[in-house]
mmCIF file of C-alpha atoms in Angstrom:
data_model
loop_
_atom_site.group_PDB
_atom_site.id
_atom_site.type_symbol
_atom_site.label_atom_id
_atom_site.label_comp_id
_atom_site.label_asym_id
_atom_site.label_seq_id
_atom_site.Cartn_x
_atom_site.Cartn_y
_atom_site.Cartn_z
ATOM 1 C CA GLY A 1 23.634 -19.215 -13.961
ATOM 2 C CA GLU A 2 23.387 -16.004 -12.641
ATOM 3 C CA ASN A 3 22.520 -15.786 -8.569
ATOM 4 C CA VAL A 4 21.350 -12.521 -6.792
ATOM 5 C CA GLU A 5 21.415 -12.360 -3.049
ATOM 6 C CA GLN A 6 19.559 -9.253 -1.310
ATOM 7 C CA HIS A 7 20.051 -7.404 2.360
ATOM 8 C CA PRO A 8 18.048 -6.616 4.225
ATOM 9 C CA SER A 9 14.631 -8.198 3.698
ATOM 10 C CA THR A 10 13.332 -5.754 6.002
ATOM 11 C CA LEU A 11 14.173 -2.379 6.783
ATOM 12 C CA SER A 12 12.319 0.193 8.630
ATOM 13 C CA VAL A 13 13.104 4.160 8.981
ATOM 14 C CA GLN A 14 11.862 7.209 10.188
ATOM 15 C CA GLU A 15 10.770 9.349 7.990
ATOM 16 C CA GLY A 16 13.445 11.734 6.831
ATOM 17 C CA ASP A 17 16.479 9.096 6.624
ATOM 18 C CA SER A 18 18.348 7.405 4.419
ATOM 19 C CA ALA A 19 17.252 3.931 3.367
ATOM 20 C CA VAL A 20 20.158 1.358 1.671
ATOM 21 C CA ILE A 21 19.351 -2.227 0.072
ATOM 22 C CA LYS A 22 22.263 -3.908 -0.992
ATOM 23 C CA CYS A 23 22.223 -6.689 -3.657
ATOM 24 C CA THR A 24 25.809 -9.139 -4.636
ATOM 25 C CA TYR A 25 25.632 -10.694 -7.582
ATOM 26 C CA SER A 26 27.540 -13.988 -8.893
ATOM 27 C CA ASP A 27 28.121 -14.038 -12.562
ATOM 28 C CA SER A 28 30.826 -10.997 -13.185
ATOM 29 C CA ALA A 29 29.196 -11.092 -16.568
ATOM 30 C CA SER A 30 25.932 -9.490 -15.720
ATOM 31 C CA ASN A 31 25.956 -5.987 -16.992
ATOM 32 C CA TYR A 32 22.425 -4.866 -16.706
ATOM 33 C CA PHE A 33 21.085 -3.929 -13.037
ATOM 34 C CA PRO A 34 17.592 -2.643 -12.156
ATOM 35 C CA TRP A 35 15.592 -1.764 -9.274
ATOM 36 C CA TYR A 36 11.716 -2.312 -9.169
ATOM 37 C CA LYS A 37 9.210 -1.118 -6.578
ATOM 38 C CA GLN A 38 6.323 -2.879 -5.396
ATOM 39 C CA GLU A 39 3.094 -1.596 -4.136
ATOM 40 C CA LEU A 40 0.388 -3.360 -2.711
ATOM 41 C CA GLY A 41 -2.038 -3.875 -5.094
ATOM 42 C CA LYS A 42 -0.470 -2.018 -7.811
ATOM 43 C CA GLY A 43 2.455 -3.667 -10.581
ATOM 44 C CA SER A 44 6.114 -3.269 -9.706
ATOM 45 C CA GLN A 45 7.864 -0.936 -11.358
ATOM 46 C CA LEU A 46 11.217 0.132 -12.617
ATOM 47 C CA ILE A 47 12.447 3.137 -10.502
ATOM 48 C CA ILE A 48 15.941 2.935 -11.306
ATOM 49 C CA ASP A 49 18.995 0.578 -13.400
ATOM 50 C CA ILE A 50 22.233 0.895 -14.117
ATOM 51 C CA ARG A 51 24.742 -0.599 -16.606
ATOM 52 C CA SER A 52 28.030 -2.003 -16.254
ATOM 53 C CA ASN A 53 29.712 1.312 -17.915
ATOM 54 C CA VAL A 54 28.837 3.399 -14.854
ATOM 55 C CA GLY A 55 29.715 3.741 -11.244
ATOM 56 C CA GLU A 56 26.556 5.433 -10.198
ATOM 57 C CA LYS A 57 23.511 6.836 -11.253
ATOM 58 C CA LYS A 58 21.228 9.128 -9.866
ATOM 59 C CA ASP A 59 17.528 10.366 -10.022
ATOM 60 C CA GLN A 60 16.337 13.026 -7.189
ATOM 61 C CA ARG A 61 16.048 11.017 -4.145
ATOM 62 C CA ILE A 62 17.285 7.452 -5.847
ATOM 63 C CA ALA A 63 20.939 6.115 -6.325
ATOM 64 C CA VAL A 64 22.091 3.629 -6.999
ATOM 65 C CA THR A 65 26.540 2.818 -7.099
ATOM 66 C CA LEU A 66 27.897 -0.374 -8.666
ATOM 67 C CA ASN A 67 30.825 -2.056 -7.992
ATOM 68 C CA LYS A 68 31.762 -4.454 -10.346
ATOM 69 C CA THR A 69 35.116 -5.951 -8.576
ATOM 70 C CA ALA A 70 33.301 -6.626 -5.711
ATOM 71 C CA LYS A 71 30.045 -7.331 -7.683
ATOM 72 C CA HIS A 72 27.422 -5.864 -5.660
ATOM 73 C CA PHE A 73 24.992 -2.819 -6.420
ATOM 74 C CA SER A 74 23.330 -1.022 -3.573
ATOM 75 C CA LEU A 75 20.118 1.293 -3.939
ATOM 76 C CA HIS A 76 20.114 4.506 -2.285
ATOM 77 C CA ILE A 77 17.314 6.349 -1.488
ATOM 78 C CA THR A 78 17.478 10.026 1.060
ATOM 79 C CA GLU A 79 15.092 11.975 2.867
ATOM 80 C CA THR A 80 12.429 9.429 3.042
ATOM 81 C CA GLN A 81 8.833 9.455 2.858
ATOM 82 C CA PRO A 82 6.233 7.402 3.857
ATOM 83 C CA GLU A 83 5.240 6.788 0.315
ATOM 84 C CA ASP A 84 8.758 5.328 -0.238
ATOM 85 C CA SER A 85 7.106 2.140 2.043
ATOM 86 C CA ALA A 86 6.707 -0.725 -0.418
ATOM 87 C CA VAL A 87 9.114 -3.805 -1.432
ATOM 88 C CA TYR A 88 11.732 -3.704 -3.781
ATOM 89 C CA PHE A 89 13.504 -5.917 -5.502
ATOM 90 C CA CYS A 90 17.054 -5.500 -7.215
ATOM 91 C CA ALA A 91 17.647 -7.878 -10.412
ATOM 92 C CA ALA A 92 20.936 -8.536 -12.850
ATOM 93 C CA SER A 93 21.002 -9.648 -16.433
ATOM 94 C CA THR A 94 23.774 -11.066 -18.028
ATOM 95 C CA PRO A 95 24.746 -10.105 -22.081
ATOM 96 C CA GLY A 96 22.414 -12.268 -24.585
ATOM 97 C CA SER A 97 19.888 -13.230 -21.723
ATOM 98 C CA ASP A 98 16.797 -11.574 -21.794
ATOM 99 C CA LYS A 99 15.830 -12.971 -18.067
ATOM 100 C CA LEU A 100 16.380 -10.893 -15.479
ATOM 101 C CA ILE A 101 17.606 -12.812 -12.246
ATOM 102 C CA PHE A 102 15.766 -11.318 -9.326
ATOM 103 C CA GLY A 103 17.100 -10.679 -5.118
ATOM 104 C CA THR A 104 14.482 -11.961 -2.116
ATOM 105 C CA GLY A 105 13.401 -8.314 -1.987
ATOM 106 C CA THR A 106 13.280 -5.807 1.019
ATOM 107 C CA ARG A 107 10.469 -5.223 2.660
ATOM 108 C CA LEU A 108 10.893 -1.463 3.797
ATOM 109 C CA GLN A 109 8.746 0.544 5.778
ATOM 110 C CA VAL A 110 8.831 4.550 6.646
ATOM 111 C CA PHE A 111 7.383 5.937 9.996
ATOM 112 C CA PRO A 112 6.229 8.912 10.067
ATOM 113 C CA GLU B 1 1.995 4.385 -16.802
ATOM 114 C CA ALA B 2 2.291 0.361 -18.460
ATOM 115 C CA ASP B 3 -0.221 -1.011 -20.668
ATOM 116 C CA ILE B 4 -0.295 -4.562 -19.077
ATOM 117 C CA TYR B 5 -3.330 -6.285 -17.639
ATOM 118 C CA GLN B 6 -4.059 -9.235 -15.847
ATOM 119 C CA THR B 7 -7.301 -11.120 -15.553
ATOM 120 C CA PRO B 8 -8.799 -11.939 -12.604
ATOM 121 C CA ARG B 9 -6.805 -10.070 -10.257
ATOM 122 C CA TYR B 10 -8.128 -12.361 -7.463
ATOM 123 C CA LEU B 11 -9.266 -16.017 -7.549
ATOM 124 C CA VAL B 12 -10.727 -18.558 -5.071
ATOM 125 C CA ILE B 13 -11.211 -22.265 -6.564
ATOM 126 C CA GLY B 14 -11.642 -25.829 -5.382
ATOM 127 C CA THR B 15 -9.031 -28.412 -5.937
ATOM 128 C CA GLY B 16 -9.004 -30.081 -9.488
ATOM 129 C CA LYS B 17 -10.356 -27.201 -11.512
ATOM 130 C CA LYS B 18 -8.888 -25.980 -14.657
ATOM 131 C CA ILE B 19 -7.932 -22.113 -14.456
ATOM 132 C CA THR B 20 -6.970 -19.602 -17.197
ATOM 133 C CA LEU B 21 -5.024 -16.472 -15.924
ATOM 134 C CA GLU B 22 -4.989 -13.805 -18.959
ATOM 135 C CA CYS B 23 -2.475 -11.539 -19.367
ATOM 136 C CA SER B 24 -2.692 -9.043 -22.619
ATOM 137 C CA GLN B 25 -0.434 -6.076 -23.376
ATOM 138 C CA THR B 26 -0.968 -3.311 -25.711
ATOM 139 C CA MET B 27 3.402 -1.921 -25.943
ATOM 140 C CA GLY B 28 3.740 -4.402 -29.100
ATOM 141 C CA HIS B 29 6.248 -6.006 -27.173
ATOM 142 C CA ASP B 30 7.545 -9.431 -28.552
ATOM 143 C CA LYS B 31 9.146 -10.512 -25.137
ATOM 144 C CA MET B 32 6.740 -11.944 -22.179
ATOM 145 C CA TYR B 33 7.233 -13.784 -19.042
ATOM 146 C CA TRP B 34 5.048 -15.445 -15.997
ATOM 147 C CA TYR B 35 6.485 -15.337 -12.191
ATOM 148 C CA GLN B 36 5.329 -16.491 -9.680
ATOM 149 C CA GLN B 37 5.901 -14.891 -5.979
ATOM 150 C CA ASP B 38 5.362 -16.801 -3.035
ATOM 151 C CA PRO B 39 4.860 -15.339 0.358
ATOM 152 C CA GLY B 40 8.645 -14.892 1.476
ATOM 153 C CA MET B 41 8.535 -12.087 -1.469
ATOM 154 C CA GLU B 42 10.893 -13.925 -4.152
ATOM 155 C CA LEU B 43 9.987 -13.625 -7.733
ATOM 156 C CA HIS B 44 10.663 -16.913 -9.518
ATOM 157 C CA LEU B 45 10.553 -17.124 -13.383
ATOM 158 C CA ILE B 46 8.001 -20.100 -14.666
ATOM 159 C CA HIS B 47 7.427 -19.396 -18.275
ATOM 160 C CA TYR B 48 8.851 -17.072 -20.729
ATOM 161 C CA SER B 49 8.177 -16.152 -24.729
ATOM 162 C CA TYR B 50 9.676 -14.348 -27.197
ATOM 163 C CA GLY B 51 7.349 -13.708 -29.578
ATOM 164 C CA VAL B 52 4.276 -15.747 -31.198
ATOM 165 C CA ASN B 53 4.901 -19.441 -31.205
ATOM 166 C CA SER B 54 7.504 -19.349 -28.512
ATOM 167 C CA THR B 55 7.031 -20.323 -25.136
ATOM 168 C CA GLU B 56 10.249 -21.847 -23.176
ATOM 169 C CA LYS B 57 9.716 -23.058 -19.176
ATOM 170 C CA GLY B 58 11.294 -20.796 -16.862
ATOM 171 C CA ASP B 59 13.989 -21.193 -13.888
ATOM 172 C CA LEU B 60 11.170 -22.395 -11.346
ATOM 173 C CA SER B 61 9.350 -25.568 -12.297
ATOM 174 C CA SER B 62 5.447 -25.079 -12.773
ATOM 175 C CA GLU B 63 2.516 -27.780 -13.935
ATOM 176 C CA SER B 64 1.127 -24.652 -15.378
ATOM 177 C CA THR B 65 1.570 -24.255 -19.555
ATOM 178 C CA VAL B 66 1.332 -21.286 -21.156
ATOM 179 C CA SER B 67 0.645 -20.467 -25.101
ATOM 180 C CA ARG B 68 1.448 -17.612 -27.406
ATOM 181 C CA ILE B 69 -0.795 -17.377 -30.519
ATOM 182 C CA ARG B 70 -1.311 -13.263 -30.479
ATOM 183 C CA THR B 71 1.732 -10.728 -29.534
ATOM 184 C CA GLU B 72 -0.467 -9.231 -26.830
ATOM 185 C CA HIS B 73 -1.583 -12.356 -25.308
ATOM 186 C CA PHE B 74 -0.160 -14.960 -22.850
ATOM 187 C CA PRO B 75 -2.424 -16.841 -20.834
ATOM 188 C CA LEU B 76 -0.852 -19.309 -18.173
ATOM 189 C CA THR B 77 -3.308 -22.498 -17.759
ATOM 190 C CA LEU B 78 -3.572 -25.319 -14.703
ATOM 191 C CA GLU B 79 -5.223 -28.238 -16.006
ATOM 192 C CA SER B 80 -6.358 -28.999 -12.391
ATOM 193 C CA ALA B 81 -4.995 -26.830 -9.665
ATOM 194 C CA ARG B 82 -3.973 -27.850 -6.040
ATOM 195 C CA PRO B 83 -3.504 -26.331 -2.912
ATOM 196 C CA SER B 84 0.053 -25.995 -3.555
ATOM 197 C CA HIS B 85 -0.437 -23.622 -6.683
ATOM 198 C CA THR B 86 -1.994 -20.929 -4.117
ATOM 199 C CA SER B 87 0.208 -18.148 -5.167
ATOM 200 C CA GLN B 88 0.812 -14.543 -6.575
ATOM 201 C CA TYR B 89 1.600 -14.807 -10.538
ATOM 202 C CA LEU B 90 2.896 -11.429 -12.120
ATOM 203 C CA CYS B 91 2.898 -11.167 -15.894
ATOM 204 C CA ALA B 92 5.469 -8.624 -17.517
ATOM 205 C CA SER B 93 6.594 -7.866 -20.808
ATOM 206 C CA THR B 94 9.663 -5.965 -22.159
ATOM 207 C CA ALA B 95 10.888 -4.695 -26.110
ATOM 208 C CA ALA B 96 13.090 -6.550 -27.929
ATOM 209 C CA GLY B 97 16.496 -5.786 -27.952
ATOM 210 C CA GLY B 98 17.254 -6.008 -24.222
ATOM 211 C CA PRO B 99 17.875 -6.112 -21.141
ATOM 212 C CA GLY B 100 15.571 -3.217 -20.468
ATOM 213 C CA GLU B 101 12.568 -1.896 -18.654
ATOM 214 C CA LEU B 102 9.760 -4.997 -17.372
ATOM 215 C CA PHE B 103 6.525 -3.488 -17.586
ATOM 216 C CA PHE B 104 4.443 -5.701 -14.854
ATOM 217 C CA GLY B 105 0.927 -6.282 -14.911
ATOM 218 C CA GLU B 106 -0.809 -5.958 -11.546
ATOM 219 C CA GLY B 107 -0.403 -9.622 -10.368
ATOM 220 C CA SER B 108 -3.125 -11.938 -10.049
ATOM 221 C CA ARG B 109 -3.558 -13.926 -6.837
ATOM 222 C CA LEU B 110 -4.805 -17.276 -6.916
ATOM 223 C CA THR B 111 -6.104 -19.644 -3.878
ATOM 224 C CA VAL B 112 -6.923 -22.865 -4.233
ATOM 225 C CA LEU B 113 -9.233 -24.602 -1.387
#
């Protein structure tokens, strides 16, 4: 079955710097890759997703890149702000499956 | 904002008690899921349902059980809670025709003494 690895497990950056979180997946058939943000006391929310027919997707300060050959995808947050501090999860899903396999999570801290 | 609700948010109970964690969504989603999140942050799928009267076990073995009698309701039950069941339980739902966005509840944090 699919296996998703996520690095780093913790990441500390200064406000205004960029943050990059990387994930690798094992099943080359996977075709959907979302990223979720989990804030303390709140439900996890989808922040961006990408499908396998696209190499990059941007939404304001957030971008996701996908390298299908290497089977990895990355989340890029530019101009980080303290409110970006949260736990971020990547996930992958294969065609015909409605289950998401999550990575192990990255705790991002943005210091003012 | 997601219309998926979990109760209770926090629960502290003694060993051997029966507990039910409630999850309700008002979006009409057919697919619902229960994840267990350990202190190390990992999310493990323990149960899922693709519609009324449909329930399946997830990738992580769990002593809990679920039921899906109504589309909007997906409760999780532990017949006899143990300290090893202490964890955060997250409920989620998505529209049919996936894969697509999962909408998560705020979670139920269970502590078994």
